[in-house]
Short mmCIF file of C-alpha atoms in Angstrom, two decimals:
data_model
loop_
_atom_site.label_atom_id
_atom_site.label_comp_id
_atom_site.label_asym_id
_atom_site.label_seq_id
_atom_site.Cartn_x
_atom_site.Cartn_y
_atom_site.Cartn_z
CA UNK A 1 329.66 100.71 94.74
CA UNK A 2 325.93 100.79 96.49
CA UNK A 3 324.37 97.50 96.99
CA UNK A 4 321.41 96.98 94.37
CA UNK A 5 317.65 97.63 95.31
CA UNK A 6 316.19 94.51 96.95
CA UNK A 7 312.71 93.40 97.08
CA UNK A 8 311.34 92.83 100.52
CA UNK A 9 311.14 89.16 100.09
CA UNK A 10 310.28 86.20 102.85
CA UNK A 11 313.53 85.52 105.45
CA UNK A 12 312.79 81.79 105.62
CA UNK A 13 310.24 79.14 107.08
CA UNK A 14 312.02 77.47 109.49
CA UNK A 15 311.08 77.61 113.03
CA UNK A 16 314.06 77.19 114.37
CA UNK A 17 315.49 79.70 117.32
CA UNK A 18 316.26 82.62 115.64
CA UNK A 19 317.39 84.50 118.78
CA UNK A 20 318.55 82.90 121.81
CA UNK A 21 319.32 84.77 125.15
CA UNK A 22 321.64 83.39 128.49
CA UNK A 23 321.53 84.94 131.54
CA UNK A 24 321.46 88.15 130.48
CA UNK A 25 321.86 90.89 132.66
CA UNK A 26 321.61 94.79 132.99
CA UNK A 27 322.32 96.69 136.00
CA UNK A 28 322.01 100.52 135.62
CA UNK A 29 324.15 102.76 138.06
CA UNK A 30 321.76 104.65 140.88
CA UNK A 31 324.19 106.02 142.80
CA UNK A 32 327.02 104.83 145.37
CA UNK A 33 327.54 101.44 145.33
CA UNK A 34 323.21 100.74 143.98
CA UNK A 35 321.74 99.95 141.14
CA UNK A 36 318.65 98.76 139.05
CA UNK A 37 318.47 95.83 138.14
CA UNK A 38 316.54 96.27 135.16
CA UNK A 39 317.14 92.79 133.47
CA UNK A 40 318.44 89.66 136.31
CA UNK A 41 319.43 86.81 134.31
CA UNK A 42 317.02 86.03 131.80
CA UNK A 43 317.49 83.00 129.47
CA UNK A 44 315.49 82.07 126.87
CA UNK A 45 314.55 81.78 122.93
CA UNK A 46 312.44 82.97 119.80
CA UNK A 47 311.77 80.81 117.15
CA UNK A 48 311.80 81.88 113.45
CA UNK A 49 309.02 83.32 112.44
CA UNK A 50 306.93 83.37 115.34
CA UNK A 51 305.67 86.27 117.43
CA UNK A 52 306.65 86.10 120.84
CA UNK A 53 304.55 88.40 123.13
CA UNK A 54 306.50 89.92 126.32
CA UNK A 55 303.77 91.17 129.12
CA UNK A 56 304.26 92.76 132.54
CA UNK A 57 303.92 95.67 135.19
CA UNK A 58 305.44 98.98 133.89
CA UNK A 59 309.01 98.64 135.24
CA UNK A 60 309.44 95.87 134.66
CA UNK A 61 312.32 95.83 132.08
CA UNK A 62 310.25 94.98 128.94
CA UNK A 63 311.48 97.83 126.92
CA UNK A 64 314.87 97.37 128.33
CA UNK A 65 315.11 93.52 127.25
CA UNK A 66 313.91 94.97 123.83
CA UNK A 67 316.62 97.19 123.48
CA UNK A 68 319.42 94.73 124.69
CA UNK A 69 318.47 92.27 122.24
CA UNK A 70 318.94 94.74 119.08
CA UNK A 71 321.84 95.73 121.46
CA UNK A 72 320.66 99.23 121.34
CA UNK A 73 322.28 99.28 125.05
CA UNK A 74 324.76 97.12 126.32
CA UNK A 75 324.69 94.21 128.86
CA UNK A 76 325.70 94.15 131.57
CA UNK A 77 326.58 90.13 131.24
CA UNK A 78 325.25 87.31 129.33
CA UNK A 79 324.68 86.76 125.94
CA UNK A 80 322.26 87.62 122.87
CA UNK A 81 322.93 85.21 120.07
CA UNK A 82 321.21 85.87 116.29
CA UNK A 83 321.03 82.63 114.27
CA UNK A 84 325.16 81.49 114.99
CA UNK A 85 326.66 85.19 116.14
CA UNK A 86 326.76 86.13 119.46
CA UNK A 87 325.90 90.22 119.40
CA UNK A 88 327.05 90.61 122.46
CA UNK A 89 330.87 90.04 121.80
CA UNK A 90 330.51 92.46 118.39
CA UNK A 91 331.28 96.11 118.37
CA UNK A 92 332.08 98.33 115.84
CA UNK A 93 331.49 97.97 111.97
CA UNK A 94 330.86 94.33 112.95
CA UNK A 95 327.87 95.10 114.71
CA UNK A 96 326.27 97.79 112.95
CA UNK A 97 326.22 95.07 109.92
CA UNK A 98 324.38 92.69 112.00
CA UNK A 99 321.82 95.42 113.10
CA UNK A 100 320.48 95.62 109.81
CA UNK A 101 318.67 92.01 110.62
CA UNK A 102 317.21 93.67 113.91
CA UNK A 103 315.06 97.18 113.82
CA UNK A 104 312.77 98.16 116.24
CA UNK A 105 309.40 99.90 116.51
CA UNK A 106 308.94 102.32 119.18
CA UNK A 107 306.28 103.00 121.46
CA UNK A 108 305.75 106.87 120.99
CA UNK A 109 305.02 107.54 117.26
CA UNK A 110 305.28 111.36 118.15
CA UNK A 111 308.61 111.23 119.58
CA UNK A 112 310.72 108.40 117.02
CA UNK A 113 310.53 110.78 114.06
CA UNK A 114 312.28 113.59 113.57
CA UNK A 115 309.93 116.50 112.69
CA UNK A 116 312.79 118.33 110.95
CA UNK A 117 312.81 115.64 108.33
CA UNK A 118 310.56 114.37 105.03
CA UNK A 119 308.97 111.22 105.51
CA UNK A 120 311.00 110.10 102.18
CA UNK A 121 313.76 110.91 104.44
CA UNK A 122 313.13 109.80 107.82
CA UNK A 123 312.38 105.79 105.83
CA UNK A 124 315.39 106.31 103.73
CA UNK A 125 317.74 106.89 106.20
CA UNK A 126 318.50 103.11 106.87
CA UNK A 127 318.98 102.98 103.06
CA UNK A 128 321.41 105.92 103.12
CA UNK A 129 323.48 104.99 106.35
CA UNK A 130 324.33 101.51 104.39
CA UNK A 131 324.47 103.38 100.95
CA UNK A 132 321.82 100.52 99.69
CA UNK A 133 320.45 102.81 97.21
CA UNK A 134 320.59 106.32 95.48
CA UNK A 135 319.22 108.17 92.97
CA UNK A 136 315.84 107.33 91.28
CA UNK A 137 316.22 103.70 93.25
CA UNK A 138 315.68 105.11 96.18
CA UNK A 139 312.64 107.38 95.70
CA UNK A 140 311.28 104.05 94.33
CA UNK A 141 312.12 102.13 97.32
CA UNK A 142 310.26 104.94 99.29
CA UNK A 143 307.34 105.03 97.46
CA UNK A 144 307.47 100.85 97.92
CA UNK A 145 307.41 101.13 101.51
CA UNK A 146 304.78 103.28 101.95
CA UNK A 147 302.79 101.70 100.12
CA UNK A 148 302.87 98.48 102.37
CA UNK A 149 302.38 100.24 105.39
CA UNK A 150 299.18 101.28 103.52
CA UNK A 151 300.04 104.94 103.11
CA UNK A 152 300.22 106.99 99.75
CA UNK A 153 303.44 106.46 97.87
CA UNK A 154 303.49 110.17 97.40
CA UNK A 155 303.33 111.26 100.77
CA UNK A 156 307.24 111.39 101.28
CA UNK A 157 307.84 114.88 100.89
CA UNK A 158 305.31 115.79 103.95
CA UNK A 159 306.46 115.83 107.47
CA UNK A 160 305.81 114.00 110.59
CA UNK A 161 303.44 116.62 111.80
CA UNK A 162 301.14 116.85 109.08
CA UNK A 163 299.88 112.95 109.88
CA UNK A 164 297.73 111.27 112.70
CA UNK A 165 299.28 108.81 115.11
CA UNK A 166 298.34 105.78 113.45
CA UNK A 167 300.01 106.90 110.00
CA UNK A 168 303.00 108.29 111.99
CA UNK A 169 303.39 104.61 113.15
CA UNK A 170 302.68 103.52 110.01
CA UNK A 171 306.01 105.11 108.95
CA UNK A 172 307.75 104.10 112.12
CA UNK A 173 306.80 99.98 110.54
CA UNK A 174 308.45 101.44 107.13
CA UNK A 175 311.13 102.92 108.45
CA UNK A 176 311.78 99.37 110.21
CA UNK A 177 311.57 97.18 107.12
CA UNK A 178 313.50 99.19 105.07
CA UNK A 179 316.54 97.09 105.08
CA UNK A 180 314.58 93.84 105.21
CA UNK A 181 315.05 92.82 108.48
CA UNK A 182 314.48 89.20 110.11
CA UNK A 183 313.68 90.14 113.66
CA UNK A 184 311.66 93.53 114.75
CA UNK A 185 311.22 93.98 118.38
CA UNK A 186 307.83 96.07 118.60
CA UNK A 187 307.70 98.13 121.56
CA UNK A 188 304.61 98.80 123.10
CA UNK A 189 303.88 99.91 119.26
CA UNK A 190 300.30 99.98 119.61
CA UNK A 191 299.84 101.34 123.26
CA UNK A 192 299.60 105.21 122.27
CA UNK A 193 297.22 104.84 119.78
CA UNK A 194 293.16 105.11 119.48
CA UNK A 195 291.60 101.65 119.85
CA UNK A 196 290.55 101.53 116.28
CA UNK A 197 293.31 102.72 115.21
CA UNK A 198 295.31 100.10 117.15
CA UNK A 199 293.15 97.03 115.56
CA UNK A 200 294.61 98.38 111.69
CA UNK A 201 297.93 98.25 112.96
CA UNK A 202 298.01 95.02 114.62
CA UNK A 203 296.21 93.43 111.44
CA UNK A 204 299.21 95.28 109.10
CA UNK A 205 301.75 93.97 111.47
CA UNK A 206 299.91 90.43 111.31
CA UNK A 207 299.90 90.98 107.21
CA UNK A 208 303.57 92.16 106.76
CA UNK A 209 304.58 88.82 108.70
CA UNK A 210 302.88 86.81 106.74
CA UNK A 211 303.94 88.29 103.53
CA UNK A 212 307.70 88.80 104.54
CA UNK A 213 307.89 85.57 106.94
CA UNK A 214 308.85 88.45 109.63
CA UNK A 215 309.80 87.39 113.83
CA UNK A 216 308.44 89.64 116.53
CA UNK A 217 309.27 90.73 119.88
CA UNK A 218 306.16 92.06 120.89
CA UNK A 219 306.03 94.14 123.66
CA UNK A 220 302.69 95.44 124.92
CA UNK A 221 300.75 95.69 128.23
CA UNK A 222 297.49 94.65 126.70
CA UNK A 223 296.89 90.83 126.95
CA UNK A 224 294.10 90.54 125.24
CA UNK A 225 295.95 92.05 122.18
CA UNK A 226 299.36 89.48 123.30
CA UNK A 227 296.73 87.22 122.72
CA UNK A 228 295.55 87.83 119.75
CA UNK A 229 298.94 88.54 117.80
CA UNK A 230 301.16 85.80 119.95
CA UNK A 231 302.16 82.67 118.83
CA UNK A 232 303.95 81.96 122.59
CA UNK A 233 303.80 84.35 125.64
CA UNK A 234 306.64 85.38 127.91
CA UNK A 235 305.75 87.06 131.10
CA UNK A 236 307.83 89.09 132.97
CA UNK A 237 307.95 90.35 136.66
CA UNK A 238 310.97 92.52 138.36
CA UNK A 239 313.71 91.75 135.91
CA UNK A 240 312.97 88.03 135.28
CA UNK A 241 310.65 85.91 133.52
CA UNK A 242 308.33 84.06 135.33
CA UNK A 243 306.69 82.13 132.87
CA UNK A 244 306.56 80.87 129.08
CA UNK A 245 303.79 79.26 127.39
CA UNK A 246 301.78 78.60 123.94
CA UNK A 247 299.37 81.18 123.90
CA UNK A 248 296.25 79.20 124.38
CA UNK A 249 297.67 77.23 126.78
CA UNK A 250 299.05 80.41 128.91
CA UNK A 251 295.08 81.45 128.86
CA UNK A 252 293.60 78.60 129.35
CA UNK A 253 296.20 77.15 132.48
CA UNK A 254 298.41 79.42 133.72
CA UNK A 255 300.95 77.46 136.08
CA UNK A 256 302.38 81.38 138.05
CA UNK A 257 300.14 83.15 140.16
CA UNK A 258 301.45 86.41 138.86
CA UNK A 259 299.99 85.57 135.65
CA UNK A 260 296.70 84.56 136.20
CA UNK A 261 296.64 87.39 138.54
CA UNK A 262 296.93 89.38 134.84
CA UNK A 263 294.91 86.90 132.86
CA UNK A 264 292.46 87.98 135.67
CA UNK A 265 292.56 91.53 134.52
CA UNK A 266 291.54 91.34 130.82
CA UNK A 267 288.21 93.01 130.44
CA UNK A 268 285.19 91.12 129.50
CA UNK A 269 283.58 92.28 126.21
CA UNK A 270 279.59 91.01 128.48
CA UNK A 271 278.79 93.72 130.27
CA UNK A 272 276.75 90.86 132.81
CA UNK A 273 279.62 89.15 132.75
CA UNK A 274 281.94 91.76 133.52
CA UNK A 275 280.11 93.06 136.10
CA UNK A 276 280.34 89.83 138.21
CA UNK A 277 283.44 89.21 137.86
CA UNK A 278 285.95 89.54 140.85
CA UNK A 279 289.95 90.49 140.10
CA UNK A 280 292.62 88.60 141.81
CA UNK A 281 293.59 91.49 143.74
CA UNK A 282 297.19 91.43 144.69
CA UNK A 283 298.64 92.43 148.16
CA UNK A 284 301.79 94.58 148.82
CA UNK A 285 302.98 97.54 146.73
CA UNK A 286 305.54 96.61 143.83
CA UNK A 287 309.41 95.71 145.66
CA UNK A 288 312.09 98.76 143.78
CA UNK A 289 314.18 96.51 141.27
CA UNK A 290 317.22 98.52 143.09
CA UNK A 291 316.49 95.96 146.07
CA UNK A 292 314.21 93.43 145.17
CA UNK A 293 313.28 90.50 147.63
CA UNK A 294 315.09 87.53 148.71
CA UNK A 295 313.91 84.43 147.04
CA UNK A 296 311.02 83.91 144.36
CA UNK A 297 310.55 88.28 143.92
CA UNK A 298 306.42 87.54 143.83
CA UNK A 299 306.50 86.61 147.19
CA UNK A 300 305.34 89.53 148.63
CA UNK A 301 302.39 89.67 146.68
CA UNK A 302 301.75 86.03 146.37
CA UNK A 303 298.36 84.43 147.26
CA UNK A 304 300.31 81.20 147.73
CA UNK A 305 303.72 82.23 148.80
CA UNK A 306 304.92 80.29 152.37
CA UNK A 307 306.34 83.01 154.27
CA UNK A 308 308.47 82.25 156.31
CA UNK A 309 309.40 79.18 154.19
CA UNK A 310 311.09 78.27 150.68
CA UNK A 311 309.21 81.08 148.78
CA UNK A 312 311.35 83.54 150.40
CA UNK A 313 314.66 81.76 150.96
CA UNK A 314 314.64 80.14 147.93
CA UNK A 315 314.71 81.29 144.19
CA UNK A 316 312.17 78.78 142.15
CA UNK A 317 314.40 78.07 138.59
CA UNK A 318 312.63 78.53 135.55
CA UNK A 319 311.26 74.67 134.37
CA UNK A 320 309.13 72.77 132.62
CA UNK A 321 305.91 72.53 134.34
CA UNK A 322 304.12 70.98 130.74
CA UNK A 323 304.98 69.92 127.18
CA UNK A 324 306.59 73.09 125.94
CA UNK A 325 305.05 75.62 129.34
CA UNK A 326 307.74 76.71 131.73
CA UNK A 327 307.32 78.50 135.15
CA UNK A 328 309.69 79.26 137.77
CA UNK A 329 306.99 79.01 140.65
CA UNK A 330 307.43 76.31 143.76
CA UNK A 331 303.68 75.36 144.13
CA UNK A 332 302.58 75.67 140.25
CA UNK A 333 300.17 72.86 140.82
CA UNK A 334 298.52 75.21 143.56
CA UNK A 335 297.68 78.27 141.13
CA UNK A 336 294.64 76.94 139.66
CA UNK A 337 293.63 77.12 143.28
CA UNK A 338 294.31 80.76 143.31
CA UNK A 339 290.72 82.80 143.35
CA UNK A 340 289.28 86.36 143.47
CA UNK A 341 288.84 87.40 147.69
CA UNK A 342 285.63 87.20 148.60
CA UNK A 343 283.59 90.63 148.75
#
């Protein structure tokens, strides 16, 4: 018998880690006896009901942490727990029942629907591939879906092709919360998009988690929008995370030099201002995660790095540096220090 229509209804209010990672690991296969190392023993946690922002370089392994987490792709080693079951040790029937507390948005709103299908269709399928709902329930649900995302309710028998970018995202976000999930891991979900049309997506996503009590992953290259959306930042660098912070506080005092080498970045709305500001330019071209250097993997770009010395012989362990701010740097106190060259 088909489980009953539910109402998309708030997963809970306590912060507590919803998701907690150890040492996970993925290593794809490049050939004899190489490989990336996409993800190199990352550890750490996201509270319920936060939105945990995930920033760094293309390559990375943003999207690939993303995707390990809703165990889209396997690991390599380590673990992924949600709430009290480890993911990682499920397979099977066991597993696809825990997905339904984990969906993902993609990046490319072009390319994650399937242009041979209704829009009714491409948000039901979730409902269909758990047999949720049928019949006039699940035209209903539809039409309730759509219009949260903002969309007309009777837009489901048109196709992906006859809607802009933004609404084709729009139905990605229903497609997601069809099966009211607890966790969606948003990947680079705004980053294809018009500017405007980015600003009404981040302020739906900001209104569905406030109305559903929804967590986020959200993965994105644009700090000033991490900013904005983020309740803690997580920054990432060759396969590891480098630091983890409040959001204000990762602004205001960044304690790696990789990340205020970001925070450097961010474009000033002035145009005075913006004009005389100088980057922190970094040195060196990006290491290949298929051999990645010895040691801290910054140092070859590091303002601060001692070369020959402990930055390169020695990888700096991930640690508190202030209340609730870790860093896995060996001169933290130093990267306040850190400045633009000189022109």
């Amino acid at each position: 018998m088909a489980e009953p229509a539910r109402r998309l209804e708030p997963a809970g209010t306590a912060a507590e880690p919803l998701v907690r990672v150890e040492n996970l690991v993925k290593h794809f296969g490049a050939g004899l006896l190489t490989s990336v190392k996409a993800v190199d023993g990352v550890s750490f946690e996201i509270r319920e009901g936060e939105t945990l922002g995930l920033v760094g370089e293309s390559g990375c392994g943003k999207s690939t942490l993303g995707r390990l987490i809703t165990q889209l792709i396997p690991a390599t080693s380590g673990t992924v727990s949600f709430g009290d079951v480890e993911l990682t040790k499920l397979r099977g029937e066991k597993l696809r029942q825990q997905r339904r507390q984990l969906q993902m948005i993609f990046q490319d709103p072009y390319g994650s629907l399937d242009p041979r299908m209704t829009v009714g269709d491409i948000i039901a399928e979730p409902l269909d591939n758990y047999g949720i709902v049928r019949g006039r329930a699940r035209a209903t649900r539809i039409q309730e879906l759509l219009r949260v995302v903002g969309l007309n309710p009777y837009f489901n028998n048109r196709y992906p092709h006859e809607f802009s970018g933004g609404q084709r995202q729009r139905i990605g976000i229903a497609r997601a919360l069809a099966l009211n999930p607890r966790l969606i891991v948003c990947d680079e979900a705004i980053s294809a998009l018009d500017v405007s049309i980015q600003a009404q997506v981040i302020n739906l996503l900001e209104d569905l988690q406030r109305e559903f009590e929804l967590t986020y992953l959200f993965i994105a290259h644009d700090l000033s929008v991490v900013r904005h959306i983020s309740d803690r930042v997580m920054v990432m660098y060759l396969g590891k995370i480098v630091e983890i912070a409040d959001s204000a506080e990762i602004y205001e005092s960044p304690k790696h030099p990789y990340t205020k080498a970001l925070l450097s970045a961010i474009p000033v709305p002035d145009p005075k201002i913006q004009r005389n500001r100088r980057l922190v330019e970094l040195s060196g071209e990006i290491p290949s995660p298929i051999n990645p250097p010895s040691g801290c993997r910054f140092h070859t770009r590091c303002p601060i790095a001692r070369v020959p010395g402990i930055c390169a012989d020695t990888e700096p362990p991930l640690e508190m540096k202030a209340p609730d701010h870790v860093a896995a740097c060996h001169f933290s106190d130093e990267v306040a220090l850190v400045t633009a060259p000189a022109e």
